[in-house]
CSV table of C-alpha atoms in Angstrom, one decimal:
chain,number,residue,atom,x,y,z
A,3,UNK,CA,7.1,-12.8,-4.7
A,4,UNK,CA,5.6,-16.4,-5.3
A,5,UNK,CA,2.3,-15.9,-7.1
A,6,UNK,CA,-0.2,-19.0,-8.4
A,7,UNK,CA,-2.0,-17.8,-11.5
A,8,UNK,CA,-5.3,-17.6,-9.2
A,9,UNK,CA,-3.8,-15.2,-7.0
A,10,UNK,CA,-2.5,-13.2,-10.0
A,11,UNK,CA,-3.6,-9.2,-9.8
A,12,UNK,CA,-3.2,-7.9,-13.3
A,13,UNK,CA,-6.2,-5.2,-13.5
A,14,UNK,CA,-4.4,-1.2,-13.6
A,15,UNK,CA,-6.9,-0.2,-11.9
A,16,UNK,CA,-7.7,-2.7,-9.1
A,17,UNK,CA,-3.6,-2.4,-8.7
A,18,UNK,CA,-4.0,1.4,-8.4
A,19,UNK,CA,-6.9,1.1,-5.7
A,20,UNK,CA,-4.5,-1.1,-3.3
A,21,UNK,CA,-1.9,2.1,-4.0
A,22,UNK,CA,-4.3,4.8,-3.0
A,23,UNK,CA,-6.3,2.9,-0.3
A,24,UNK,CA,-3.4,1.7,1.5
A,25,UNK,CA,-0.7,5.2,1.0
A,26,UNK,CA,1.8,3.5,3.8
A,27,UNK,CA,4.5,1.9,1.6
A,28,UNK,CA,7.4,0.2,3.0
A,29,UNK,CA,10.2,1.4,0.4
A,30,UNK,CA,12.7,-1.4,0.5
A,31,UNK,CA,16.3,-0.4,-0.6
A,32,UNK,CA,19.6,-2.0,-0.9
A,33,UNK,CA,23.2,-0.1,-0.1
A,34,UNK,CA,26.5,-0.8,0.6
A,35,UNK,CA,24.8,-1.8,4.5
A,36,UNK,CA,22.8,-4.4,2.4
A,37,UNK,CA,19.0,-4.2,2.7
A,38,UNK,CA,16.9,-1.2,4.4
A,39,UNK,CA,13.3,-1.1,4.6
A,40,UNK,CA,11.2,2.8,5.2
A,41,UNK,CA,7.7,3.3,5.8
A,42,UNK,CA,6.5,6.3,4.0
A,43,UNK,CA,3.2,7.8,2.8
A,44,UNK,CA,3.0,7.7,-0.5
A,45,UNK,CA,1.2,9.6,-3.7
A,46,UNK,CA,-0.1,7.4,-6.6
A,47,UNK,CA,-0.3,9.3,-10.1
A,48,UNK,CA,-1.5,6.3,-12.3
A,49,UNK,CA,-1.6,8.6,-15.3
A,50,UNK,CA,2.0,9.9,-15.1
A,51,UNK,CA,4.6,7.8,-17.2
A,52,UNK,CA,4.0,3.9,-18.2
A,53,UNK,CA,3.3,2.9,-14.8
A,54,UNK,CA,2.4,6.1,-13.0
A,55,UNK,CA,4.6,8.0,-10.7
A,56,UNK,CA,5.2,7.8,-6.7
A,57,UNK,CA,5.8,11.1,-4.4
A,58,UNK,CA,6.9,10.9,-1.1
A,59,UNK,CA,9.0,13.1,1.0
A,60,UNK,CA,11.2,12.0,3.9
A,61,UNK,CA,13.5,14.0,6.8
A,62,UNK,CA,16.1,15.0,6.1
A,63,UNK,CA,17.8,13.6,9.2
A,64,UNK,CA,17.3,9.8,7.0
A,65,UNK,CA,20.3,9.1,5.3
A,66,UNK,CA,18.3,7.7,2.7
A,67,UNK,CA,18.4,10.2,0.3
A,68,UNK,CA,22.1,10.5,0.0
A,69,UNK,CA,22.6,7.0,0.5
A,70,UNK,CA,20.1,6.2,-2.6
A,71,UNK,CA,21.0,8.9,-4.9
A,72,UNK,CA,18.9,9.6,-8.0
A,73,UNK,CA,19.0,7.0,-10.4
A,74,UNK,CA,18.4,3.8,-7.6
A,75,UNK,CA,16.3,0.5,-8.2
A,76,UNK,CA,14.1,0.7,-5.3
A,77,UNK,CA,10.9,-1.8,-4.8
A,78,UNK,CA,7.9,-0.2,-2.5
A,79,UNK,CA,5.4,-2.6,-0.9
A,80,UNK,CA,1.7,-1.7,-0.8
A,81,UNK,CA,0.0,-4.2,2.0
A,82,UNK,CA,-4.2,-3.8,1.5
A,83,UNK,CA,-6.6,-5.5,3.5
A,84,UNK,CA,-5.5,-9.0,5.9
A,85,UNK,CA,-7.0,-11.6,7.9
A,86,UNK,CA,-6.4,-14.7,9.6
A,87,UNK,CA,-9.0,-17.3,8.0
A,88,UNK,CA,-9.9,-20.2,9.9
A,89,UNK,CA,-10.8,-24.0,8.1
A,90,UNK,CA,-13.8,-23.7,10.8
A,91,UNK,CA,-15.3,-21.3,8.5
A,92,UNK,CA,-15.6,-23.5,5.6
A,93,UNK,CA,-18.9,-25.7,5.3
A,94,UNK,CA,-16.8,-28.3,3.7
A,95,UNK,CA,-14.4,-28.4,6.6
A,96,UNK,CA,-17.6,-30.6,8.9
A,97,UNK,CA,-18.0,-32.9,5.8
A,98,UNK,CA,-14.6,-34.2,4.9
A,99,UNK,CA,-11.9,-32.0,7.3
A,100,UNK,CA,-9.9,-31.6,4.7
A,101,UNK,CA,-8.9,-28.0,5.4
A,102,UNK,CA,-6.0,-25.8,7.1
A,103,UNK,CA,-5.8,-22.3,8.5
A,104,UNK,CA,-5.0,-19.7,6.0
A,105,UNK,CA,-4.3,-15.8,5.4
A,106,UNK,CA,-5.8,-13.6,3.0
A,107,UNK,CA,-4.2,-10.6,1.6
A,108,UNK,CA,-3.9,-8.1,-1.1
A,109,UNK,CA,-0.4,-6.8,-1.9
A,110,UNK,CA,1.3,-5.0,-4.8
A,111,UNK,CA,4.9,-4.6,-5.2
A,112,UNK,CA,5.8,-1.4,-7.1
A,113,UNK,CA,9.2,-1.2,-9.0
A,114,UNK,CA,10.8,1.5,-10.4
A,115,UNK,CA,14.0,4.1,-10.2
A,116,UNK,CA,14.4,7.1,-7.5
A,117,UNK,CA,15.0,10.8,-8.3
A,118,UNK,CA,15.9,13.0,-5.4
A,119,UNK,CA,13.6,16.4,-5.3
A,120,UNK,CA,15.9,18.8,-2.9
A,121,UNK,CA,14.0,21.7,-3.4
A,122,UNK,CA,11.3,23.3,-1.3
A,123,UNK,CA,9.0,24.2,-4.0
A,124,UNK,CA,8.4,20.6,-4.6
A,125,UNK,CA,8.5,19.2,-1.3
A,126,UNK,CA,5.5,22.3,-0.5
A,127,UNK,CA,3.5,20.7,-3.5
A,128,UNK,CA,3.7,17.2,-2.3
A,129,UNK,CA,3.0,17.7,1.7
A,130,UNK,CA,0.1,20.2,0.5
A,131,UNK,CA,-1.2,17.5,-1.3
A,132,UNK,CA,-0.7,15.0,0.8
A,133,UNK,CA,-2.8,16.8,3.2
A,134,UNK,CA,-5.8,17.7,1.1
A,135,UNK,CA,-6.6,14.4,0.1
A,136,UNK,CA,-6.3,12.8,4.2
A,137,UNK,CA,-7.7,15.8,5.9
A,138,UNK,CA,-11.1,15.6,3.3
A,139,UNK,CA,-12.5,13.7,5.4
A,140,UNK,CA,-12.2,16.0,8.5
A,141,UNK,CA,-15.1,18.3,9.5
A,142,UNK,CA,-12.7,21.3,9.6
A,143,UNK,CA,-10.0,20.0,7.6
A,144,UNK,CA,-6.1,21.3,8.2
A,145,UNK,CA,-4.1,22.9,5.8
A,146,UNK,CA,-0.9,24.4,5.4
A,147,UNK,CA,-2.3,28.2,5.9
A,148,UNK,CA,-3.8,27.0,9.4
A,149,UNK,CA,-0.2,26.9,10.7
A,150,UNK,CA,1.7,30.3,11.1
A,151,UNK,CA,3.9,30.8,7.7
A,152,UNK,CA,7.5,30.8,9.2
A,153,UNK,CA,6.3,27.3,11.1
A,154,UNK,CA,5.8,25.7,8.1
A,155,UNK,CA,8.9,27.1,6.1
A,156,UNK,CA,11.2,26.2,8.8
A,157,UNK,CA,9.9,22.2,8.5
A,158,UNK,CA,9.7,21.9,5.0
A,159,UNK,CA,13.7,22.7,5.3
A,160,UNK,CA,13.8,19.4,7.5
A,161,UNK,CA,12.5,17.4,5.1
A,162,UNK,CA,13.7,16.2,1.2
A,163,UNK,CA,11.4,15.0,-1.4
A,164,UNK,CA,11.6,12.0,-3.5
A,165,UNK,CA,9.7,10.5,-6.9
A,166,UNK,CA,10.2,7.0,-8.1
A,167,UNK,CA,8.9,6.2,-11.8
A,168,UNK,CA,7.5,3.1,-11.9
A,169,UNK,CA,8.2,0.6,-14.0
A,170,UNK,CA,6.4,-2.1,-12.9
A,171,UNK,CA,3.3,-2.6,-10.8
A,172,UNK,CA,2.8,-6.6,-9.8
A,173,UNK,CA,-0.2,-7.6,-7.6
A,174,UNK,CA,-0.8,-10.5,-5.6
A,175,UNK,CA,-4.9,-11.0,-4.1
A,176,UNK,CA,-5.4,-14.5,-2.3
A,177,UNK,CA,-8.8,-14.7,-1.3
A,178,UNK,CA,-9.9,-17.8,-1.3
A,179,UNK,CA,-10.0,-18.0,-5.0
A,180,UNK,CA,-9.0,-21.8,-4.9
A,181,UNK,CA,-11.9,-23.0,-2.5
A,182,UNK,CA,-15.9,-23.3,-3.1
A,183,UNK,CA,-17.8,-20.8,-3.6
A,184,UNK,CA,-19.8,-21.8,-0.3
A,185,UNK,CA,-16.1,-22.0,1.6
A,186,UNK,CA,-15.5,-18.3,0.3
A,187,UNK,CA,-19.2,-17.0,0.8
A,188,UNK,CA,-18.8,-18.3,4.6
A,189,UNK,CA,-15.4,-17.0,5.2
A,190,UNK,CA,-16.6,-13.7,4.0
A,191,UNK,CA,-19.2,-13.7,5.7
A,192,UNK,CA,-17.3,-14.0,8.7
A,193,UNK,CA,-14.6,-11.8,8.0
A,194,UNK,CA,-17.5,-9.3,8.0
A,195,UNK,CA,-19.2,-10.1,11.1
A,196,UNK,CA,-15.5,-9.6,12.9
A,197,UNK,CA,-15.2,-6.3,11.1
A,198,UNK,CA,-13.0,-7.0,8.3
A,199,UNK,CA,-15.3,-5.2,5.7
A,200,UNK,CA,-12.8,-4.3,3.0
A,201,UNK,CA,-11.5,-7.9,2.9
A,202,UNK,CA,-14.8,-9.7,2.9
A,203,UNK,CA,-16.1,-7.0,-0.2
A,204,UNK,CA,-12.6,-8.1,-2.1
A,205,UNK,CA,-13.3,-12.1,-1.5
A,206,UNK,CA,-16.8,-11.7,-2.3
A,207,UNK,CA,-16.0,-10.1,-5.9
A,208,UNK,CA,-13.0,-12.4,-6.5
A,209,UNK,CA,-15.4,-14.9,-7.7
């Protein structure tokens, strides 16, 4: 990934809130077919290992835990907030129209080494868990007790669980770092007023 040192995402924890705010990763693997891409639902433990530690589980039906067996490079993409920006939005634009369209994005790429979990003990940790934190929200959340127990023991043998280790977490944030502050302050300000909260919050504080 081509990154400018103003775009440059180096902050554990601001790299950690792109994991956990955005869970859908795209786990991008390479095989004897060449490339694959999944998009999984992942599990950020920052405090586990160097890096932290990714959980997922997948079905077991996807040949991609036989055809990435434990031990396999793998890079998983966390895309956070996007937008179109428009040179219209920048003040300067209607003084000297020097300006282009743009997009703003935050991204991390996370890079480390799979293990396959085959066992249902850990697969019942990692869906439980995966359900308590997006079902907190919820008025009633679900759980796992809500469904009848032979349901959910008959699914969790459909499905295989798998932990990466990460061993490196790099994070790209272009938000208009490289214009005036007036240019960024008016795009954000847009950005808001078309409902693109989280993206106008991360421009205004990249300052």
């Amino acid at each position: 990934m081509y990154i400018p040192a103003h775009f440059a995402e180096n902050r554990p924890q601001e790299l950690a809130r792109i994991l956990r705010d955005n869970p859908l990763g795209v786990l991008v693997t390479h095989g004897a077919d060449g490339l694959d891409a999944d998009h999984i639902p992942f599990e950020f433990d920052a405090d586990a290992g160097p890096h932290g530690l990714l959980t997922a589980h997948v079905a077991r039906a996807n040949p991609l835990w036989q055809r990435c067996p434990t031990g396999t490079p793998v890079m998983v993409v966390f895309r956070g907030a996007q937008a179109y920006i428009s040179p219209n939005w920048y003040p300067s634009k209607h003084e000297a129209h020097r300006q282009v369209p743009t997009w703003n994005y935050e991204v991390v790429h996370a890079h480390g080494i799979l293990t396959v979990r085959d066992d249902e003990r850990f697969v019942r940790g990692v869906v439980g868990r995966l359900t308590r934190r997006h079902e907190a929200a919820e008025p009633r959340p679900w759980k796992m007790g809500d469904a009848a127990p032979g349901y959910i023991d008959e699914l969790l043998r459909h499905i295989v669980g798998i932990e990466i280790a990460v061993t490196s977490l790099v994070g790209k944030v272009k938000l208009s770092q490289n214009k005036e502050p007036r240019d960024r302050q008016q795009a954000a300000d847009t950005l808001q007023a078309r409902g693109h909260d989280d993206l106008a919050q991360a421009m205004r504080g990249a300052g």
